[in-house]
Short mmCIF file of C-alpha atoms and ligand atoms in Angstrom, two decimals:
data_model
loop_
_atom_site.label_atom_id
_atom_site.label_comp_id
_atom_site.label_asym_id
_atom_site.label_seq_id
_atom_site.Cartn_x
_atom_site.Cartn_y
_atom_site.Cartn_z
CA UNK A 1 11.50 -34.66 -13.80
CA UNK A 2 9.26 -32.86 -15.87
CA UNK A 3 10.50 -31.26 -19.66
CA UNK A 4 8.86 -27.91 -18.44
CA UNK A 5 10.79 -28.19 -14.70
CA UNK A 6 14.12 -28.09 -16.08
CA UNK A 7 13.33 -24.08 -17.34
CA UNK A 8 12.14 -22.31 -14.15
CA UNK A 9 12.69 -19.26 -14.31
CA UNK A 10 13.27 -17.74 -10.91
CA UNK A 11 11.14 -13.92 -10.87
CA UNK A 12 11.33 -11.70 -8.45
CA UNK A 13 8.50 -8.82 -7.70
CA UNK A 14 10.75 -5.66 -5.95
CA UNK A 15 8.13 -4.47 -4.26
CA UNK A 16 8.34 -1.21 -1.78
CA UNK A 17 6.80 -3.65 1.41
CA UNK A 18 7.36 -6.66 0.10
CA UNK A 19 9.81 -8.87 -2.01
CA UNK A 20 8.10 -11.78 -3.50
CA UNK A 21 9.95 -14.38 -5.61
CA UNK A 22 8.39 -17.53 -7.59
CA UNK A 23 10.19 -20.15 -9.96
CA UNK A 24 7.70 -20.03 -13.64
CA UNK A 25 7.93 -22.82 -16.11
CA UNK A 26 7.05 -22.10 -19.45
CA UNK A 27 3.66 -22.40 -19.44
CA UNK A 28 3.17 -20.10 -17.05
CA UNK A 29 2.46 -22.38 -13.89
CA UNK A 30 4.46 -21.36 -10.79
CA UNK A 31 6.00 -24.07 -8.64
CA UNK A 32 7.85 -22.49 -5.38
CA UNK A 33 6.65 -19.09 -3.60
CA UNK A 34 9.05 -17.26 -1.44
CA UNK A 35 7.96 -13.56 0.26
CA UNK A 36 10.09 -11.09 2.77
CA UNK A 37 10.48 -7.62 3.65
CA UNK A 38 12.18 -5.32 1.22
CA UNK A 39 15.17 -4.01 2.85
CA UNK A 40 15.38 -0.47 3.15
CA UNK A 41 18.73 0.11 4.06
CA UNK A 42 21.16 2.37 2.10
CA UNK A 43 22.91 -0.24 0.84
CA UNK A 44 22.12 -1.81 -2.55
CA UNK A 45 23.48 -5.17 -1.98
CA UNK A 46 21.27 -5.75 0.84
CA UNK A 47 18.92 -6.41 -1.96
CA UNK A 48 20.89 -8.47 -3.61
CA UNK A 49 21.36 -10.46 -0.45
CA UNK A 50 18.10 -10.55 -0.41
CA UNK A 51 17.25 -12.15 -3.89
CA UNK A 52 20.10 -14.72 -3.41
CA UNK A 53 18.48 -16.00 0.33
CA UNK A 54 15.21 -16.04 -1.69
CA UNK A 55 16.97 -18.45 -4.40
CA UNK A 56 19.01 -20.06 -1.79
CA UNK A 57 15.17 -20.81 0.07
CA UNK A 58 14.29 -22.31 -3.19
CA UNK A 59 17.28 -24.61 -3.40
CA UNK A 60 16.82 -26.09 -0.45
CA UNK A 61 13.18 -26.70 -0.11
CA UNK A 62 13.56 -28.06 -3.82
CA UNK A 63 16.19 -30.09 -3.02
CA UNK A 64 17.26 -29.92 -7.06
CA UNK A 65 20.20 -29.14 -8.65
CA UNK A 66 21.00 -25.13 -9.33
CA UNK A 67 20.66 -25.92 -13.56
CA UNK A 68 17.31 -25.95 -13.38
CA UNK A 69 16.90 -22.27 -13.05
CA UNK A 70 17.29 -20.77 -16.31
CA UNK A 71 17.69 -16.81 -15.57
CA UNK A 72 16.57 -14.70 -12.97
CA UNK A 73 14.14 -11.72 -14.00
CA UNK A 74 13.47 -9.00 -11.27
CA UNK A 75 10.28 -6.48 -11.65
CA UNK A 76 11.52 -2.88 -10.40
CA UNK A 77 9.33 -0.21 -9.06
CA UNK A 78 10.98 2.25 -11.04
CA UNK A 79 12.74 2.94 -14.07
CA UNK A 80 15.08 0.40 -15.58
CA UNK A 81 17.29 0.45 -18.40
CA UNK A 82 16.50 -3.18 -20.00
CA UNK A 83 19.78 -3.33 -22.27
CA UNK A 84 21.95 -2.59 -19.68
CA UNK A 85 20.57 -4.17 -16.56
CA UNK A 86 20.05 -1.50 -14.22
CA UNK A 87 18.24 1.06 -12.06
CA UNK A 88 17.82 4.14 -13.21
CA UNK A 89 15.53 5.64 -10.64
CA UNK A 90 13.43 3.80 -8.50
CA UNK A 91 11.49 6.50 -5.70
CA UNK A 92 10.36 3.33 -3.32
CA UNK A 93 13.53 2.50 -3.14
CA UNK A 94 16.91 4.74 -4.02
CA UNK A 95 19.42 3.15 -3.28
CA UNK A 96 19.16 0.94 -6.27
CA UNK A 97 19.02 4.05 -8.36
CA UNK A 98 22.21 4.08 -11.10
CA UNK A 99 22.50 0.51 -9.67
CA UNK A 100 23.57 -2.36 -12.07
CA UNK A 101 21.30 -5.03 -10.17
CA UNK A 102 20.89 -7.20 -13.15
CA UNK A 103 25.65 -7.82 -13.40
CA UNK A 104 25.41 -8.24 -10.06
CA UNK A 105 22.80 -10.73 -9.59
CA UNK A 106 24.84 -12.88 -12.02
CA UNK A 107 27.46 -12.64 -10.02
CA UNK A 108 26.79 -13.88 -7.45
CA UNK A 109 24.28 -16.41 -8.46
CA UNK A 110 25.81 -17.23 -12.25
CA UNK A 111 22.78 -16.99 -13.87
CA UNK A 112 21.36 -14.63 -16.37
CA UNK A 113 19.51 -12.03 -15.07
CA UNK A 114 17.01 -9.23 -16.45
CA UNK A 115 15.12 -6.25 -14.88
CA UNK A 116 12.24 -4.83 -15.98
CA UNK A 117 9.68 -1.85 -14.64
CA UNK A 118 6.70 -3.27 -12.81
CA UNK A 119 3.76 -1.87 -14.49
CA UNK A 120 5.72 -3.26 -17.95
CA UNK A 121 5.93 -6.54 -16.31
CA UNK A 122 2.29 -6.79 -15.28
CA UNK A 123 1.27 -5.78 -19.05
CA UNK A 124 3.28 -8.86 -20.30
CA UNK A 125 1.74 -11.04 -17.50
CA UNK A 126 -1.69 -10.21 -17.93
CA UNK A 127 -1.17 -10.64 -22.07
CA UNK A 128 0.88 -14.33 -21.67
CA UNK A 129 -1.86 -15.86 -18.97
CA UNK A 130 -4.42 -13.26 -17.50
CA UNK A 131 -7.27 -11.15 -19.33
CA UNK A 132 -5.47 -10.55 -22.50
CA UNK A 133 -4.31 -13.73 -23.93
CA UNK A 134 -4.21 -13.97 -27.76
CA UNK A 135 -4.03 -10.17 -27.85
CA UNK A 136 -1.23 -8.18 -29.18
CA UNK A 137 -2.01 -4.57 -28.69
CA UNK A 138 -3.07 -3.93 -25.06
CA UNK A 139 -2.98 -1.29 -22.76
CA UNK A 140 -2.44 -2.65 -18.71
CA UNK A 141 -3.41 0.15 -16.06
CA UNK A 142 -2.21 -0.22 -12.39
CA UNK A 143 -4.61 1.28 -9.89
CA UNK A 144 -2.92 0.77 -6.83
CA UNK A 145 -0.96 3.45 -4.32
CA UNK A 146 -0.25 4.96 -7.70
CA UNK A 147 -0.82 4.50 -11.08
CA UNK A 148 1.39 2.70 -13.78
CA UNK A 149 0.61 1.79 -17.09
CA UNK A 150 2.20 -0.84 -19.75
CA UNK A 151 1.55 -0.76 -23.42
CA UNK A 152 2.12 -3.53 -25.10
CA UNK A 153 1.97 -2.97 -29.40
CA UNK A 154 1.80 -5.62 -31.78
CA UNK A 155 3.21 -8.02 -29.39
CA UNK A 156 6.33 -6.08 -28.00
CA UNK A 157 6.54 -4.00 -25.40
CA UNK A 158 6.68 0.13 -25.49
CA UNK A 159 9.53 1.04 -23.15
CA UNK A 160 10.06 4.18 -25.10
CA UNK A 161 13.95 5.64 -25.67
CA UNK A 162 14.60 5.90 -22.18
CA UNK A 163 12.26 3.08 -20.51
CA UNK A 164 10.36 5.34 -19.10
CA UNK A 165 7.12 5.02 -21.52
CA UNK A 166 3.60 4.21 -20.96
CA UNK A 167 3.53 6.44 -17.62
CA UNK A 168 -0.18 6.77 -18.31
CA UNK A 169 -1.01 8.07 -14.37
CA UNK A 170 0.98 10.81 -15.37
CA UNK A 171 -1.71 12.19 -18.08
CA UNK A 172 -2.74 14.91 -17.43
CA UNK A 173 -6.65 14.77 -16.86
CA UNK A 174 -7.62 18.33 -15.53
CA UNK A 175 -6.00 21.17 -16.02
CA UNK A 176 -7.61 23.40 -13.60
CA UNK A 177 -7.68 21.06 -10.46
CA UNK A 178 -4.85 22.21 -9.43
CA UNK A 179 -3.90 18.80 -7.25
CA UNK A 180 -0.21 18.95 -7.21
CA UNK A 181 1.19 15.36 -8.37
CA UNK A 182 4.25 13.46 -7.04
CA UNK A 183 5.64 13.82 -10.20
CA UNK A 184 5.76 17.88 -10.27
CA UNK A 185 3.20 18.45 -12.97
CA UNK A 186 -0.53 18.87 -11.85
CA UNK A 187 -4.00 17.06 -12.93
CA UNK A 188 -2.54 14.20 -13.17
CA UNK A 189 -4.69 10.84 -13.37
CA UNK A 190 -2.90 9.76 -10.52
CA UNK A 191 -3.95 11.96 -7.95
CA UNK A 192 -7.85 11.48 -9.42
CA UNK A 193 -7.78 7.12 -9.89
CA UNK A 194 -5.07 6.21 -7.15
CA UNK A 195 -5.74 4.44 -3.77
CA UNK A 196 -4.43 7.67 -2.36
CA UNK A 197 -6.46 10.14 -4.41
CA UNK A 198 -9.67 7.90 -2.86
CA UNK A 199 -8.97 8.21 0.06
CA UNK A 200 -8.09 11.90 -0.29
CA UNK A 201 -10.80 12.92 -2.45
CA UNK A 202 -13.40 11.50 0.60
CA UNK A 203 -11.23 14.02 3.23
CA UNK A 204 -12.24 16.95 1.27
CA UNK A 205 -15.65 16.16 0.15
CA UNK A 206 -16.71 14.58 3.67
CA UNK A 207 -18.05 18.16 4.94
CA UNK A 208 -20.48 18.40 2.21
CA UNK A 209 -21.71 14.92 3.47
CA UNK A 210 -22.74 15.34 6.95
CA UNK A 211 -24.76 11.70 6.67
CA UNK A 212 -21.93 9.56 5.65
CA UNK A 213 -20.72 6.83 7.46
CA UNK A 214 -17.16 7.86 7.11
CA UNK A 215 -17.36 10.27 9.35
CA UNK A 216 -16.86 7.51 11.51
CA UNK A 217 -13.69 6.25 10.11
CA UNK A 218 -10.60 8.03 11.49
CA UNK A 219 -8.18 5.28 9.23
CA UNK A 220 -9.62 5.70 5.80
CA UNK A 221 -8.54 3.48 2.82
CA UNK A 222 -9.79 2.87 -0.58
CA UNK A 223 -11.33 -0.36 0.60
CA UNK A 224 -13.24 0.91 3.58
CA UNK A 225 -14.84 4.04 1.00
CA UNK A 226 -15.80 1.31 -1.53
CA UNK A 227 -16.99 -1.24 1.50
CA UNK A 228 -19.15 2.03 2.06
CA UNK A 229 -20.20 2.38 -1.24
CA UNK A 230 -21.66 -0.56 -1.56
CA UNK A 231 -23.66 0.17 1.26
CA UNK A 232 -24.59 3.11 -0.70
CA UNK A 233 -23.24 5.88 1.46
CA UNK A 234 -23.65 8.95 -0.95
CA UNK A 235 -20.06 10.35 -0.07
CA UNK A 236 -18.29 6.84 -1.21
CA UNK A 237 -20.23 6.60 -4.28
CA UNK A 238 -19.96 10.18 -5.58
CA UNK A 239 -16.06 9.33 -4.80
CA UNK A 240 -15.77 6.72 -6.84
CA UNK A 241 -18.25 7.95 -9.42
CA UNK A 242 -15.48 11.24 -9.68
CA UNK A 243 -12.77 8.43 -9.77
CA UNK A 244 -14.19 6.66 -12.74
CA UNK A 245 -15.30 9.91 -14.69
CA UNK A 246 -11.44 10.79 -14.83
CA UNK A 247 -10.36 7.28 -15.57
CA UNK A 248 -12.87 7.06 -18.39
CA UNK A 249 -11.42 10.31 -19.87
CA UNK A 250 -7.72 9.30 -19.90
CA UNK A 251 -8.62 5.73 -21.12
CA UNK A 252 -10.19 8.01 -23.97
CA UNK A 253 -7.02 9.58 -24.79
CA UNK A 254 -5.11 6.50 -24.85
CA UNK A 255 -8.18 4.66 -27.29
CA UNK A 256 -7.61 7.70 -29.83
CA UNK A 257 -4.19 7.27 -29.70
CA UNK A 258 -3.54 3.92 -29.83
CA UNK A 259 -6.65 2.01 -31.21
CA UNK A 260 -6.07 -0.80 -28.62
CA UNK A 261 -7.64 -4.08 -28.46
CA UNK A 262 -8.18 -4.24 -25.11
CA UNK A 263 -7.41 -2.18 -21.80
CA UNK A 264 -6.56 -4.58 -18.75
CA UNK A 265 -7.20 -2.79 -15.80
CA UNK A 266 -5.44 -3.93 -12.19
CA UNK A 267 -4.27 -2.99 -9.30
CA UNK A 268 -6.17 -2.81 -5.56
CA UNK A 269 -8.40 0.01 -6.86
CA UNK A 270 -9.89 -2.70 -9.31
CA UNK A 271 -12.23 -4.10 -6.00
CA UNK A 272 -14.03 -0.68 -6.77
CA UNK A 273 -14.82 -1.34 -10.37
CA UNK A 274 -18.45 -2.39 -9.70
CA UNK A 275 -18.78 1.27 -8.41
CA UNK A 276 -16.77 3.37 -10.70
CA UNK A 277 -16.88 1.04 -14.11
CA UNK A 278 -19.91 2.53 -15.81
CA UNK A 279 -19.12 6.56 -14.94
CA UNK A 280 -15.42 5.06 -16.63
CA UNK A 281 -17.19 3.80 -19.58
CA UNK A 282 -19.49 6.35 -19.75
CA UNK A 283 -16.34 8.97 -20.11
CA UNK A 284 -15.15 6.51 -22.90
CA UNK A 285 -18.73 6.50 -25.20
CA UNK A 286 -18.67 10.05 -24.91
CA UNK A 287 -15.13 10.66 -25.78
CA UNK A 288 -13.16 8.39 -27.77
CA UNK A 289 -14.06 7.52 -31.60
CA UNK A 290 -16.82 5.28 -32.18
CA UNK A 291 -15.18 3.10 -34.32
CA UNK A 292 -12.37 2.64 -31.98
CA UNK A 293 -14.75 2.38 -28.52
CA UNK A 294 -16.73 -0.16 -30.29
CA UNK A 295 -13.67 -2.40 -30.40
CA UNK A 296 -11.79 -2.05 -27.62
CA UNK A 297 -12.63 -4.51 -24.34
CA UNK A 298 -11.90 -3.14 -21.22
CA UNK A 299 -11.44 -6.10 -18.72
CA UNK A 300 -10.91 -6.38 -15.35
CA UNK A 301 -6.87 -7.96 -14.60
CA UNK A 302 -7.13 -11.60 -13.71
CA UNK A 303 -3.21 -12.21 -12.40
CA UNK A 304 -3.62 -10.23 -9.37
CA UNK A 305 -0.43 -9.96 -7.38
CA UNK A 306 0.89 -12.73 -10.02
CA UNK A 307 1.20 -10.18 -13.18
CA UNK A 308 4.40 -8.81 -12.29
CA UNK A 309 6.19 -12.60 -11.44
CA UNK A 310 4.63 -14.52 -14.59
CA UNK A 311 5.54 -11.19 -16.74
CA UNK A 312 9.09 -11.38 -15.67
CA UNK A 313 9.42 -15.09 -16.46
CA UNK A 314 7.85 -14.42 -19.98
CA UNK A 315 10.41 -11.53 -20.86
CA UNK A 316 13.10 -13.88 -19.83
CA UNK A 317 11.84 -16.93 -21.46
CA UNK A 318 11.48 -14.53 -24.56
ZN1 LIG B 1 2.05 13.17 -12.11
#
């Protein structure tokens, strides 16, 4: 048995589809890959059921003893409070919300256990083993359904007072859209850089674009638009030029404020950066500081659907 085997940490990605758990050894390598349904019941402890069949699966295909596992660390969609070990509000899935996952976890599989938000997670995977190694101050964006952010200064993560911090899709990037947000506010850069926003951006702007080939398309999604893009269908790229303009201007806001070394940038959305990345980085030359533009690298995420797993197992090696 290997030195590095006998600390797996067991990780678990609480998605709102999917619940995907891996054992990570120290250096980052994973070693067993479980995935089900998330269950959407009303009961929290289905999830917790869940988790434990998922550690349970690992057992027995590993056929090792239960001391190798070292802790289990769960990535939330949601708010978490860290120190505490539980939910505060998760919208994908409520009935974990006030729910102290982390106590009972232990309980029932006496082993340490840790929560942490996903788009926090992801920032701390993509800094251990993806785009940002050897950085300390980073900035992760999540381009996916939604938009999460993670910013990670001088090493340690910014959860804020309440964990809630580093909610950058929730910037505010025009004013006078007037696109309501899930949130309540409106402009945010969610409903502008999103999957969603995409694909509801091209509903509103396909009249004006009597030529494009997504008229054809009755089930749009952010892939099709960008497949269409790079076809060069006017409609898809004005989309996703629109999509990186606003990017580029909160990634602006963000440079000026925090003088990061680099800006990760993941999520689905990401497959589109060869369409949107120079309107983003246009936004950025014309916006942020010189001095601070000049520095910062903005890099494409390299974990994919690994960020939030291997940035669990890093907080709870930590
Ligand atoms: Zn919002």
């Amino acid at each position: 048995m290997s030195e590095a085997a006998k600390n797996l940490i067991f990780a678990v990605d609480l998605g709102g589809t999917h619940l995907r758990a891996a054992t990570v050894d120290c250096r980052g390598k994973i070693h067993f890959r479980a995935k089900q349904s998330t269950p959407h019941g009303t009961d929290p402890n289905e999830i917790v059921a869940a988790i434990v069949h998922a550690v349970d699966e690992y057992r027995a295909d590993s056929g090792v003893e239960s001391d190798e596992l070292k802790a289990v660390s769960v990535v939330v969609p949601g708010t978490v409070n860290v120190a505490e070990g539980t939910v505060v509000k998760a919208p994908n899935l409520p009935c974990l919300d006030g729910f102290p996952l982390a106590a009972a976890l232990t309980n029932e599989l006496d082993l340490p256990a840790i929560l942490e938000n996903d788009a926090n997670a992801a920032a701390v995977g993509e800094m251990w083993q993806g785009a940002a190694r050897g950085c300390r101050t980073i900035i992760c964006v999540t381009l996916g359904t939604g938009v999460g952010g993670g910013i990670i200064l001088d090493g340690e993560l910014w959860r804020g007072v309440d964990g809630a911090a580093a909610e950058i899709g929730h910037m505010c990037v025009d004013p006078f859209g007037g696109v309501a947000c899930t949130c309540g506010s409106r402009g945010c850069l969610e409903v502008f850089a999103s999957a969603t926003a995409i694909v509801r951006m091209t509903r509103e702007a396909r009249p004006r674009y009597p030529d494009s080939v997504l008229h054809a398309s009755s089930d749009l999604t952010a892939e099709s638009i960008f497949e269409a893009g790079l076809q060069g269908d006017e409609l898809a790229l004005e989309i996703f030029r629109r999509m990186g303009v606003y990017l580029g201007i909160g990634l602006a806001n963000l440079i000026n404020i925090l003088n990061p070394e680099m800006i990760v940038i993941g999520g689905g959305v990401v497959n589109g950066w060869d369409l949107f990345e120079k309107h983003m980085l246009h936004e950025v030359e014309e916006r942020a500081f010189p001095l601070l533009a000049a520095r910062v690298k903005i890099e494409r995420a390299k974990c994919g659907d690994d960020a939030g797993l291997l940035g669990a197992a890093r907080l709870a090696a930590m």
